Amino acid sequence: MKIIRWILGRVILVADAVTAPTAVKRSEAEQKKIDQLTQPMSLYQFQACPFCVKVRRELKRNGLKIELRDAKNNQAVKAELMREGGLHKVPCLRTDNPDGSSTWLYESNDIIVHLNERLGLSA
Ligand SMILES: N[C@@H](CCC(=O)N[C@@H](CS)C(=O)NCC(=O)O)C(=O)O
């Protein structure tokens, strides 16, 4: 079972690499505005999870600089996700708020919709 999952993961990664979306082009000023909005965000994810690949492709397509955190192999990141987010489930988008709290958003589709709305992107 583990080996099948591993092989499927590699297939997903190769397919993703071969069909990688091209990033949208925007003016320097527009990109700077988007970068400021994404600066407090990070994505907790697994490299070969199909739902994470889906979100990463959206980040790439929209030219979003959001830090990726490996919640599978990095034990500190995994513990942080469980302790603060509440679940060991990926993808999860973390947003650090100005008051010091963090907002944790699970579900790939909800993350994509949230990013589109928050950043004013066209879906
Ligand atoms: N409906 C969820 C599915 C997410 C999901 O099933 N993620 C798996 C990895 S592919 C997971 O986090 N499993 C928990 C674990 O492996 O501990 C989404 O679209 O984000």
Tab-separated table of C-alpha atoms in Angstrom, residues 4 20 22 42 50 57 59 66 69 71 81 83 106 109 111:
chain	number	residue	atom	x	y	z
A	4	ILE	CA	1.517	2.213	-4.383
A	20	ALA	CA	3.151	23.436	-14.842
A	22	THR	CA	2.659	29.823	-16.488
A	42	SER	CA	2.172	30.185	4.698
A	50	PRO	CA	-2.883	15.933	-4.892
A	57	ARG	CA	-0.570	25.212	-9.034
A	59	LEU	CA	-0.128	29.856	-6.331
A	66	ILE	CA	3.531	32.083	-0.125
A	69	ARG	CA	5.939	24.338	4.972
A	71	ALA	CA	4.072	19.071	7.353
A	81	LEU	CA	-0.019	22.431	12.439
A	83	ARG	CA	-1.209	22.175	17.929
A	106	TYR	CA	-8.210	23.857	5.702
A	109	ASN	CA	-11.158	24.518	-2.534
A	111	ILE	CA	-8.145	28.024	0.282
